[in-house]
């Protein structure tokens, strides 16, 4: 490691130690860390294949003159001439068919956002609660799922509140966001930078729009800011106030803006839903009514039927998985997970779209590309009890591939039996668990 990078790492580590030692400390001197060395280090952490912003400069082009660009950015910061550029707005499809807005900042803004994000993360990481898993170092979706299973397996967990925030990233209030940051950060230059990014607005079809709320998804610092916002609005309120008023057990598991809460008593779960809605309204947040529900979810529940009609819903979705009670050989129940139908359909839709765009390519190219896609799917969804679902997904991928290959010729003779004998077909990996 370069000497300057070592010094930077030591300074960031020192900030984290101070933040952990005194959670009431406000940091007054942080902007001096934004030197050319840190900016170059931040650039290396960016997605090197990321899209260009409104200025059209790609990551590759920025890298060609990295030294000059970072020196120029540092001079802009020191002179106070830095201005945040509007983000380029694009839309990506969601699992339910709707479109999700995504903001793409310029490479210059991404470099600076990543650097500031690294500093703020060191300050807030010791402050976050244990049951928050989104966008944190050494934590993943699987850690959140394991925590959920552990909580739901407890004898004192009988009900689950599944909640979803409506358009969360688009409704974060800027004034509250700055107040939350100022609890731990007193460096005015750092706060001004964050304020500039929040107010930069977005460009769509050549028209720039400015919003008084929201933190656009796509920027390196946006997930961290969104996490800090919910830390104050939800996490601290639940741990310090609501949980202490409960007689039974209550446990919150949150990943970004997705969260579930396990309760021992039904009346406390119902009270939580009412008070949570009021709490969110005070901070400009709204619950998605169609995605927020209270279900009975217990190993001893009489609704854990496996056959016949079930009047009461007994499953819920969290982080792409459907969680349910599975009957074991001894007749008892355990918490199990499988890929949700929405997640599976989203994956199959993406495979179908990719094949349509590359239908004229060589079948071996198809095979190796589909191989990578399936490996990625298995890597995320390959948990215990998921193997039957993975096998079905692989089968659907093969059927989609075969159907599109048949369309390449009006007089095809590619039957399913012939397809099974093709050598390139065997490149598709068989499902495996983590």
CSV table of C-alpha atoms in Angstrom, one decimal:
chain,number,residue,atom,x,y,z
A,1,UNK,CA,0.0,0.0,0.0
A,2,UNK,CA,1.2,3.5,-0.9
A,3,UNK,CA,2.4,5.6,2.1
A,4,UNK,CA,-0.2,8.3,1.5
A,5,UNK,CA,-2.9,5.6,1.4
A,6,UNK,CA,-1.6,4.2,4.7
A,7,UNK,CA,-1.7,7.6,6.3
A,8,UNK,CA,-5.3,8.1,5.0
A,9,UNK,CA,-6.4,4.7,6.3
A,10,UNK,CA,-4.9,5.6,9.7
A,11,UNK,CA,-6.7,8.9,9.9
A,12,UNK,CA,-10.0,7.2,9.0
A,13,UNK,CA,-9.4,4.5,11.6
A,14,UNK,CA,-8.8,7.2,14.2
A,15,UNK,CA,-12.1,8.9,13.3
A,16,UNK,CA,-13.9,5.6,13.8
A,17,UNK,CA,-12.2,5.0,17.1
A,18,UNK,CA,-13.2,8.4,18.4
A,19,UNK,CA,-16.8,8.0,17.1
A,20,UNK,CA,-17.0,4.6,18.9
A,21,UNK,CA,-15.5,5.9,22.1
A,22,UNK,CA,-17.9,8.9,22.4
A,23,UNK,CA,-21.2,8.7,20.6
A,24,UNK,CA,-22.0,12.3,21.5
A,25,UNK,CA,-18.9,13.7,19.8
A,26,UNK,CA,-19.4,16.2,17.0
A,27,UNK,CA,-16.6,16.2,14.5
A,28,UNK,CA,-15.5,19.7,13.5
A,29,UNK,CA,-12.5,19.1,11.2
A,30,UNK,CA,-13.0,16.7,8.4
A,31,UNK,CA,-12.8,18.5,5.1
A,32,UNK,CA,-9.0,18.6,5.2
A,33,UNK,CA,-9.1,14.8,4.5
A,34,UNK,CA,-10.4,15.5,1.0
A,35,UNK,CA,-6.9,15.8,-0.5
A,36,UNK,CA,-5.9,14.5,-4.0
A,37,UNK,CA,-4.7,11.2,-2.6
A,38,UNK,CA,-8.1,10.4,-1.0
A,39,UNK,CA,-9.8,11.5,-4.2
A,40,UNK,CA,-7.7,9.1,-6.3
A,41,UNK,CA,-8.4,6.3,-3.7
A,42,UNK,CA,-12.1,7.0,-4.0
A,43,UNK,CA,-12.0,6.8,-7.7
A,44,UNK,CA,-10.5,3.3,-7.6
A,45,UNK,CA,-13.5,2.2,-5.5
A,46,UNK,CA,-16.0,3.3,-8.1
A,47,UNK,CA,-17.6,0.9,-10.6
A,48,UNK,CA,-15.1,1.1,-13.5
A,49,UNK,CA,-17.9,0.3,-16.0
A,50,UNK,CA,-20.4,2.9,-14.7
A,51,UNK,CA,-22.4,5.0,-17.1
A,52,UNK,CA,-21.6,8.6,-17.8
A,53,UNK,CA,-23.4,11.6,-16.2
A,54,UNK,CA,-24.9,14.6,-17.9
A,55,UNK,CA,-21.5,15.8,-19.0
A,56,UNK,CA,-20.9,12.6,-21.0
A,57,UNK,CA,-17.5,11.9,-19.4
A,58,UNK,CA,-17.1,8.2,-18.8
A,59,UNK,CA,-15.1,6.5,-16.1
A,60,UNK,CA,-12.5,5.4,-18.6
A,61,UNK,CA,-12.0,9.0,-19.9
A,62,UNK,CA,-11.7,10.3,-16.4
A,63,UNK,CA,-9.1,7.7,-15.5
A,64,UNK,CA,-6.9,8.7,-18.5
A,65,UNK,CA,-6.2,12.0,-16.7
A,66,UNK,CA,-6.8,10.9,-13.2
A,67,UNK,CA,-4.0,13.0,-11.6
A,68,UNK,CA,-5.0,16.2,-13.4
A,69,UNK,CA,-8.7,15.6,-12.7
A,70,UNK,CA,-8.3,15.0,-9.0
A,71,UNK,CA,-5.9,18.0,-8.6
A,72,UNK,CA,-8.5,20.2,-10.3
A,73,UNK,CA,-11.3,18.9,-8.1
A,74,UNK,CA,-9.2,19.5,-5.0
A,75,UNK,CA,-8.6,23.1,-6.1
A,76,UNK,CA,-12.3,23.6,-6.7
A,77,UNK,CA,-13.0,22.4,-3.1
A,78,UNK,CA,-10.3,24.7,-1.6
A,79,UNK,CA,-11.4,27.8,-3.5
A,80,UNK,CA,-15.1,27.1,-2.9
A,81,UNK,CA,-15.9,27.0,-6.6
A,82,UNK,CA,-17.2,23.4,-6.6
A,83,UNK,CA,-20.7,23.1,-7.8
A,84,UNK,CA,-22.7,19.8,-7.8
A,85,UNK,CA,-24.0,18.9,-11.3
A,86,UNK,CA,-27.5,17.6,-11.9
A,87,UNK,CA,-27.8,13.9,-12.1
A,88,UNK,CA,-28.9,12.1,-15.3
A,89,UNK,CA,-32.2,10.4,-14.7
A,90,UNK,CA,-32.9,7.0,-16.2
A,91,UNK,CA,-35.5,4.3,-15.4
A,92,UNK,CA,-35.0,0.7,-14.6
A,93,UNK,CA,-37.8,-1.9,-14.5
A,94,UNK,CA,-39.0,-3.2,-11.1
A,95,UNK,CA,-40.2,-6.7,-10.4
A,96,UNK,CA,-43.9,-5.6,-10.5
A,97,UNK,CA,-43.5,-4.1,-14.0
A,98,UNK,CA,-43.2,-0.5,-12.8
A,99,UNK,CA,-40.2,1.7,-13.4
A,100,UNK,CA,-37.7,2.8,-10.7
A,101,UNK,CA,-36.0,6.2,-11.2
A,102,UNK,CA,-32.2,6.1,-11.0
A,103,UNK,CA,-29.9,9.1,-10.8
A,104,UNK,CA,-26.5,8.9,-12.4
A,105,UNK,CA,-24.1,11.7,-11.2
A,106,UNK,CA,-21.1,12.8,-13.1
A,107,UNK,CA,-17.8,10.9,-12.5
A,108,UNK,CA,-16.4,13.9,-10.7
A,109,UNK,CA,-19.4,14.1,-8.4
A,110,UNK,CA,-19.2,10.3,-7.8
A,111,UNK,CA,-15.5,10.6,-6.8
A,112,UNK,CA,-16.2,13.3,-4.2
A,113,UNK,CA,-19.4,11.6,-3.0
A,114,UNK,CA,-17.4,8.4,-2.4
A,115,UNK,CA,-14.7,10.2,-0.5
A,116,UNK,CA,-17.2,12.1,1.7
A,117,UNK,CA,-19.2,8.9,2.2
A,118,UNK,CA,-16.2,7.1,3.5
A,119,UNK,CA,-15.7,9.8,6.1
A,120,UNK,CA,-19.3,9.9,7.2
A,121,UNK,CA,-19.5,6.1,7.3
A,122,UNK,CA,-16.6,5.9,9.8
A,123,UNK,CA,-18.5,8.4,12.1
A,124,UNK,CA,-21.8,6.6,11.9
A,125,UNK,CA,-20.8,3.0,11.7
A,126,UNK,CA,-20.3,2.6,15.5
A,127,UNK,CA,-23.6,4.5,16.0
A,128,UNK,CA,-25.8,2.2,14.0
A,129,UNK,CA,-27.8,-0.4,15.8
A,130,UNK,CA,-26.9,-4.1,15.6
A,131,UNK,CA,-30.0,-5.1,13.6
A,132,UNK,CA,-29.4,-2.7,10.7
A,133,UNK,CA,-27.7,-4.5,7.8
A,134,UNK,CA,-28.1,-2.4,4.7
A,135,UNK,CA,-25.1,-0.7,3.1
A,136,UNK,CA,-22.8,-1.5,6.0
A,137,UNK,CA,-19.3,-3.0,5.8
A,138,UNK,CA,-19.1,-6.8,6.4
A,139,UNK,CA,-22.9,-7.1,6.4
A,140,UNK,CA,-25.0,-8.6,3.7
A,141,UNK,CA,-28.6,-9.5,2.8
A,142,UNK,CA,-27.9,-13.1,4.0
A,143,UNK,CA,-26.9,-11.8,7.4
A,144,UNK,CA,-30.3,-10.0,7.7
A,145,UNK,CA,-32.1,-13.2,6.6
A,146,UNK,CA,-30.2,-15.3,9.1
A,147,UNK,CA,-31.1,-12.8,11.9
A,148,UNK,CA,-34.7,-13.0,10.8
A,149,UNK,CA,-34.8,-16.8,10.9
A,150,UNK,CA,-33.1,-16.8,14.3
A,151,UNK,CA,-35.7,-14.3,15.7
A,152,UNK,CA,-38.7,-16.2,14.1
A,153,UNK,CA,-37.5,-19.5,15.5
A,154,UNK,CA,-37.7,-18.2,19.0
A,155,UNK,CA,-40.5,-19.5,21.2
A,156,UNK,CA,-41.3,-15.9,22.0
A,157,UNK,CA,-42.0,-14.9,18.4
A,158,UNK,CA,-45.6,-15.3,17.2
A,159,UNK,CA,-46.3,-12.4,14.8
A,160,UNK,CA,-44.4,-10.6,12.1
A,161,UNK,CA,-45.0,-7.1,10.8
A,162,UNK,CA,-43.8,-6.8,7.2
A,163,UNK,CA,-43.5,-3.2,6.2
A,164,UNK,CA,-42.6,-1.2,3.1
A,165,UNK,CA,-42.0,2.5,2.7
A,166,UNK,CA,-43.6,4.1,-0.3
A,167,UNK,CA,-41.0,5.7,-2.7
A,168,UNK,CA,-38.6,6.0,0.2
A,169,UNK,CA,-35.6,7.4,-1.7
A,170,UNK,CA,-37.8,10.0,-3.3
A,171,UNK,CA,-39.4,11.3,-0.1
A,172,UNK,CA,-36.4,11.8,2.2
A,173,UNK,CA,-36.8,15.3,3.7
A,174,UNK,CA,-33.8,17.5,3.1
A,175,UNK,CA,-34.2,19.6,6.2
A,176,UNK,CA,-34.5,16.6,8.5
A,177,UNK,CA,-31.6,14.9,6.7
A,178,UNK,CA,-29.3,17.9,7.5
A,179,UNK,CA,-30.5,18.0,11.1
A,180,UNK,CA,-29.6,14.4,11.5
A,181,UNK,CA,-26.2,14.8,10.0
A,182,UNK,CA,-25.4,17.8,12.2
A,183,UNK,CA,-25.9,15.7,15.3
A,184,UNK,CA,-22.5,14.2,14.7
A,185,UNK,CA,-20.9,16.4,12.1
A,186,UNK,CA,-20.1,20.1,12.7
A,187,UNK,CA,-17.8,20.6,9.7
A,188,UNK,CA,-19.7,23.2,7.7
A,189,UNK,CA,-17.9,22.3,4.4
A,190,UNK,CA,-18.9,18.7,4.6
A,191,UNK,CA,-22.5,19.7,5.4
A,192,UNK,CA,-22.5,22.1,2.5
A,193,UNK,CA,-21.3,19.4,0.1
A,194,UNK,CA,-24.1,17.1,1.2
A,195,UNK,CA,-26.6,19.9,0.8
A,196,UNK,CA,-25.4,20.7,-2.7
A,197,UNK,CA,-25.9,17.0,-3.8
A,198,UNK,CA,-29.4,16.9,-2.3
A,199,UNK,CA,-30.4,20.1,-4.1
A,200,UNK,CA,-28.6,19.3,-7.4
A,201,UNK,CA,-31.8,18.1,-9.0
A,202,UNK,CA,-32.0,15.8,-12.0
A,203,UNK,CA,-32.0,16.2,-15.8
A,204,UNK,CA,-34.5,14.3,-17.9
A,205,UNK,CA,-34.9,15.0,-21.7
A,206,UNK,CA,-32.7,18.1,-21.4
A,207,UNK,CA,-34.9,19.6,-18.6
A,208,UNK,CA,-33.5,20.1,-15.1
A,209,UNK,CA,-35.9,19.7,-12.2
A,210,UNK,CA,-35.1,20.5,-8.6
A,211,UNK,CA,-36.8,18.7,-5.7
A,212,UNK,CA,-37.1,19.8,-2.1
A,213,UNK,CA,-37.0,16.2,-1.0
A,214,UNK,CA,-35.4,12.8,-1.9
A,215,UNK,CA,-31.9,11.5,-2.4
A,216,UNK,CA,-31.6,10.0,-5.9
A,217,UNK,CA,-30.6,6.3,-6.1
A,218,UNK,CA,-27.4,5.8,-8.0
A,219,UNK,CA,-25.0,8.1,-6.3
A,220,UNK,CA,-22.3,6.5,-4.0
A,221,UNK,CA,-23.5,8.6,-1.0
A,222,UNK,CA,-27.2,8.1,-1.4
A,223,UNK,CA,-27.5,4.7,0.3
A,224,UNK,CA,-25.5,6.0,3.3
A,225,UNK,CA,-27.7,9.1,3.7
A,226,UNK,CA,-30.9,7.0,3.4
A,227,UNK,CA,-29.5,4.6,6.0
A,228,UNK,CA,-28.8,7.5,8.4
A,229,UNK,CA,-32.3,8.9,7.9
A,230,UNK,CA,-34.0,5.6,8.9
A,231,UNK,CA,-31.5,5.2,11.7
A,232,UNK,CA,-33.0,8.3,13.4
A,233,UNK,CA,-36.6,7.9,12.2
A,234,UNK,CA,-37.1,4.1,12.8
A,235,UNK,CA,-34.1,2.4,14.5
A,236,UNK,CA,-33.5,4.6,17.5
A,237,UNK,CA,-37.3,5.2,18.0
A,238,UNK,CA,-37.9,1.5,18.1
A,239,UNK,CA,-35.0,0.6,20.3
A,240,UNK,CA,-35.1,3.5,22.7
A,241,UNK,CA,-38.9,4.1,23.0
A,242,UNK,CA,-41.3,1.6,21.5
A,243,UNK,CA,-39.4,-1.6,22.5
A,244,UNK,CA,-39.2,-0.4,26.1
A,245,UNK,CA,-42.9,-0.1,26.3
A,246,UNK,CA,-43.5,-3.7,25.2
A,247,UNK,CA,-44.1,-6.5,27.7
A,248,UNK,CA,-43.4,-9.2,25.2
A,249,UNK,CA,-40.4,-9.7,23.0
A,250,UNK,CA,-40.0,-7.4,19.9
A,251,UNK,CA,-37.1,-7.5,17.4
A,252,UNK,CA,-36.5,-5.3,14.4
A,253,UNK,CA,-34.5,-6.5,11.3
A,254,UNK,CA,-33.8,-3.8,8.7
A,255,UNK,CA,-32.0,-3.8,5.4
A,256,UNK,CA,-32.0,-0.4,3.8
A,257,UNK,CA,-35.7,0.6,3.5
A,258,UNK,CA,-37.0,-3.0,3.8
A,259,UNK,CA,-37.7,-4.2,7.4
A,260,UNK,CA,-39.7,-6.7,9.4
A,261,UNK,CA,-40.4,-6.8,13.1
A,262,UNK,CA,-41.1,-10.0,15.1
A,263,UNK,CA,-43.5,-9.7,18.1
A,264,UNK,CA,-44.5,-12.0,20.9
A,265,UNK,CA,-47.9,-10.4,21.5
A,266,UNK,CA,-50.4,-9.5,18.8
A,267,UNK,CA,-51.7,-6.3,20.5
A,268,UNK,CA,-48.2,-4.9,20.6
A,269,UNK,CA,-47.7,-5.6,16.9
A,270,UNK,CA,-51.0,-3.9,16.1
A,271,UNK,CA,-50.0,-0.9,18.3
A,272,UNK,CA,-46.6,-0.8,16.5
A,273,UNK,CA,-48.3,-0.4,13.1
A,274,UNK,CA,-50.4,2.5,14.3
A,275,UNK,CA,-47.5,4.3,16.0
A,276,UNK,CA,-45.1,3.6,13.2
A,277,UNK,CA,-47.5,5.2,10.7
A,278,UNK,CA,-47.7,8.4,12.9
A,279,UNK,CA,-43.9,8.4,13.4
A,280,UNK,CA,-43.2,8.2,9.6
A,281,UNK,CA,-45.8,10.9,8.9
A,282,UNK,CA,-43.9,13.3,11.1
A,283,UNK,CA,-40.8,12.8,8.9
A,284,UNK,CA,-42.5,12.9,5.5
A,285,UNK,CA,-42.6,9.2,5.0
A,286,UNK,CA,-45.6,7.0,4.0
A,287,UNK,CA,-46.1,3.3,4.3
A,288,UNK,CA,-47.2,1.3,1.3
A,289,UNK,CA,-50.5,0.0,2.5
A,290,UNK,CA,-50.6,-2.9,0.0
A,291,UNK,CA,-47.2,-4.1,1.1
A,292,UNK,CA,-47.5,-3.6,4.9
A,293,UNK,CA,-49.2,-6.4,6.9
A,294,UNK,CA,-49.4,-8.2,10.1
A,295,UNK,CA,-49.3,-12.0,9.9
A,296,UNK,CA,-49.3,-14.8,12.5
A,297,UNK,CA,-46.0,-16.6,12.0
A,298,UNK,CA,-45.1,-19.1,14.7
A,299,UNK,CA,-43.9,-22.7,15.0
A,300,UNK,CA,-47.0,-23.4,17.1
A,301,UNK,CA,-49.5,-21.6,15.0
A,302,UNK,CA,-52.7,-23.5,14.0
A,303,UNK,CA,-52.5,-21.8,10.6
A,304,UNK,CA,-49.3,-23.7,9.6
A,305,UNK,CA,-51.3,-26.0,7.3
A,306,UNK,CA,-49.7,-27.6,4.3
A,307,UNK,CA,-52.9,-28.8,2.6
A,308,UNK,CA,-56.3,-27.3,1.9
A,309,UNK,CA,-57.5,-23.7,2.0
A,310,UNK,CA,-55.7,-21.4,4.4
A,311,UNK,CA,-57.8,-18.4,5.4
A,312,UNK,CA,-55.0,-16.6,7.2
A,313,UNK,CA,-51.9,-15.6,5.2
A,314,UNK,CA,-48.9,-17.6,6.5
A,315,UNK,CA,-46.0,-16.3,4.4
A,316,UNK,CA,-44.2,-13.0,3.8
A,317,UNK,CA,-41.5,-11.7,1.4
A,318,UNK,CA,-38.2,-10.1,2.6
A,319,UNK,CA,-35.1,-9.4,0.5
A,320,UNK,CA,-36.3,-11.5,-2.5
A,321,UNK,CA,-37.2,-14.6,-0.4
A,322,UNK,CA,-40.6,-15.9,0.6
A,323,UNK,CA,-40.4,-17.0,4.3
A,324,UNK,CA,-42.7,-19.7,5.5
A,325,UNK,CA,-43.0,-22.4,8.2
A,326,UNK,CA,-41.9,-25.8,7.0
A,327,UNK,CA,-43.0,-29.0,8.6
A,328,UNK,CA,-40.1,-31.3,9.6
A,329,UNK,CA,-40.1,-35.1,9.7
A,330,UNK,CA,-40.8,-35.1,13.4
A,331,UNK,CA,-44.0,-33.0,12.9
A,332,UNK,CA,-42.5,-29.8,14.2
A,333,UNK,CA,-42.1,-26.6,12.3
A,334,UNK,CA,-39.0,-24.6,11.4
A,335,UNK,CA,-38.5,-21.3,9.5
A,336,UNK,CA,-37.6,-21.9,5.8
A,337,UNK,CA,-37.1,-19.6,2.8
A,338,UNK,CA,-37.3,-19.9,-0.9
A,339,UNK,CA,-37.0,-17.5,-3.8
A,340,UNK,CA,-40.1,-15.4,-4.1
A,341,UNK,CA,-42.2,-15.6,-7.2
A,342,UNK,CA,-41.6,-12.0,-7.9
A,343,UNK,CA,-37.8,-12.4,-7.7
A,344,UNK,CA,-37.9,-15.5,-10.0
A,345,UNK,CA,-40.1,-13.8,-12.6
A,346,UNK,CA,-37.8,-10.8,-12.6
A,347,UNK,CA,-34.8,-13.0,-13.2
A,348,UNK,CA,-36.5,-14.9,-16.0
A,349,UNK,CA,-37.7,-11.7,-17.6
A,350,UNK,CA,-34.2,-10.4,-17.6
A,351,UNK,CA,-32.9,-13.6,-19.2
A,352,UNK,CA,-35.6,-13.5,-21.9
A,353,UNK,CA,-34.8,-9.8,-22.6
A,354,UNK,CA,-31.1,-10.5,-22.9
A,355,UNK,CA,-31.7,-13.5,-25.3
A,356,UNK,CA,-33.9,-11.4,-27.5
A,357,UNK,CA,-31.2,-8.7,-27.8
A,358,UNK,CA,-28.6,-11.3,-28.6
A,359,UNK,CA,-30.6,-13.9,-30.5
A,360,UNK,CA,-28.3,-13.8,-33.5
A,361,UNK,CA,-25.2,-14.5,-31.5
A,362,UNK,CA,-23.5,-17.9,-31.4
A,363,UNK,CA,-25.1,-20.5,-29.2
A,364,UNK,CA,-21.8,-21.0,-27.3
A,365,UNK,CA,-21.9,-17.3,-26.5
A,366,UNK,CA,-25.4,-17.8,-25.2
A,367,UNK,CA,-24.3,-20.7,-23.1
A,368,UNK,CA,-21.4,-19.0,-21.4
A,369,UNK,CA,-23.5,-15.8,-20.7
A,370,UNK,CA,-26.4,-17.8,-19.3
A,371,UNK,CA,-23.9,-19.7,-17.2
A,372,UNK,CA,-22.8,-16.5,-15.5
A,373,UNK,CA,-26.4,-15.4,-14.9
A,374,UNK,CA,-27.3,-18.7,-13.4
A,375,UNK,CA,-24.3,-18.7,-11.1
A,376,UNK,CA,-25.2,-15.3,-9.9
A,377,UNK,CA,-28.8,-16.4,-9.2
A,378,UNK,CA,-27.6,-19.6,-7.4
A,379,UNK,CA,-25.1,-17.6,-5.3
A,380,UNK,CA,-27.8,-15.3,-3.9
A,381,UNK,CA,-30.7,-17.8,-3.7
A,382,UNK,CA,-28.8,-20.9,-2.9
A,383,UNK,CA,-29.9,-21.2,0.7
A,384,UNK,CA,-31.2,-24.3,2.5
A,385,UNK,CA,-34.6,-25.6,1.2
A,386,UNK,CA,-34.2,-23.6,-2.0
A,387,UNK,CA,-32.9,-26.4,-4.3
A,388,UNK,CA,-36.3,-27.4,-5.8
A,389,UNK,CA,-37.0,-23.8,-6.7
A,390,UNK,CA,-33.5,-23.4,-8.3
A,391,UNK,CA,-34.1,-26.6,-10.3
A,392,UNK,CA,-37.3,-25.1,-11.7
A,393,UNK,CA,-35.7,-21.8,-12.5
A,394,UNK,CA,-33.0,-23.6,-14.5
A,395,UNK,CA,-35.6,-25.5,-16.4
A,396,UNK,CA,-37.5,-22.3,-17.2
A,397,UNK,CA,-34.3,-20.7,-18.5
A,398,UNK,CA,-33.8,-23.7,-20.8
A,399,UNK,CA,-37.3,-23.5,-22.1
A,400,UNK,CA,-37.0,-19.8,-22.8
A,401,UNK,CA,-33.7,-20.4,-24.6
A,402,UNK,CA,-35.1,-23.2,-26.7
A,403,UNK,CA,-38.2,-21.2,-27.7
A,404,UNK,CA,-36.0,-18.3,-28.9
A,405,UNK,CA,-33.6,-20.5,-30.7
A,406,UNK,CA,-36.5,-22.0,-32.6
A,407,UNK,CA,-37.5,-18.5,-33.8
A,408,UNK,CA,-34.2,-18.1,-35.6
A,409,UNK,CA,-35.5,-20.3,-38.4
A,410,UNK,CA,-39.0,-20.8,-39.9
A,411,UNK,CA,-38.2,-24.4,-40.6
A,412,UNK,CA,-36.5,-25.4,-37.3
A,413,UNK,CA,-36.3,-29.0,-36.2
A,414,UNK,CA,-35.0,-28.3,-32.7
A,415,UNK,CA,-37.1,-30.5,-30.5
A,416,UNK,CA,-36.7,-30.8,-26.7
A,417,UNK,CA,-35.1,-34.2,-27.2
A,418,UNK,CA,-32.6,-32.9,-29.7
A,419,UNK,CA,-31.9,-29.9,-27.5
A,420,UNK,CA,-31.0,-32.3,-24.6
A,421,UNK,CA,-28.2,-33.8,-26.7
A,422,UNK,CA,-26.5,-30.5,-27.7
A,423,UNK,CA,-23.0,-30.0,-26.2
A,424,UNK,CA,-23.5,-26.3,-25.5
A,425,UNK,CA,-26.6,-27.1,-23.4
A,426,UNK,CA,-24.3,-28.8,-20.8
A,427,UNK,CA,-22.6,-25.5,-20.1
A,428,UNK,CA,-25.5,-24.4,-18.0
A,429,UNK,CA,-24.6,-25.2,-14.4
A,430,UNK,CA,-26.7,-27.4,-12.2
A,431,UNK,CA,-28.2,-25.7,-9.0
A,432,UNK,CA,-26.1,-25.8,-5.9
A,433,UNK,CA,-26.5,-24.4,-2.4
A,434,UNK,CA,-24.2,-22.0,-0.6
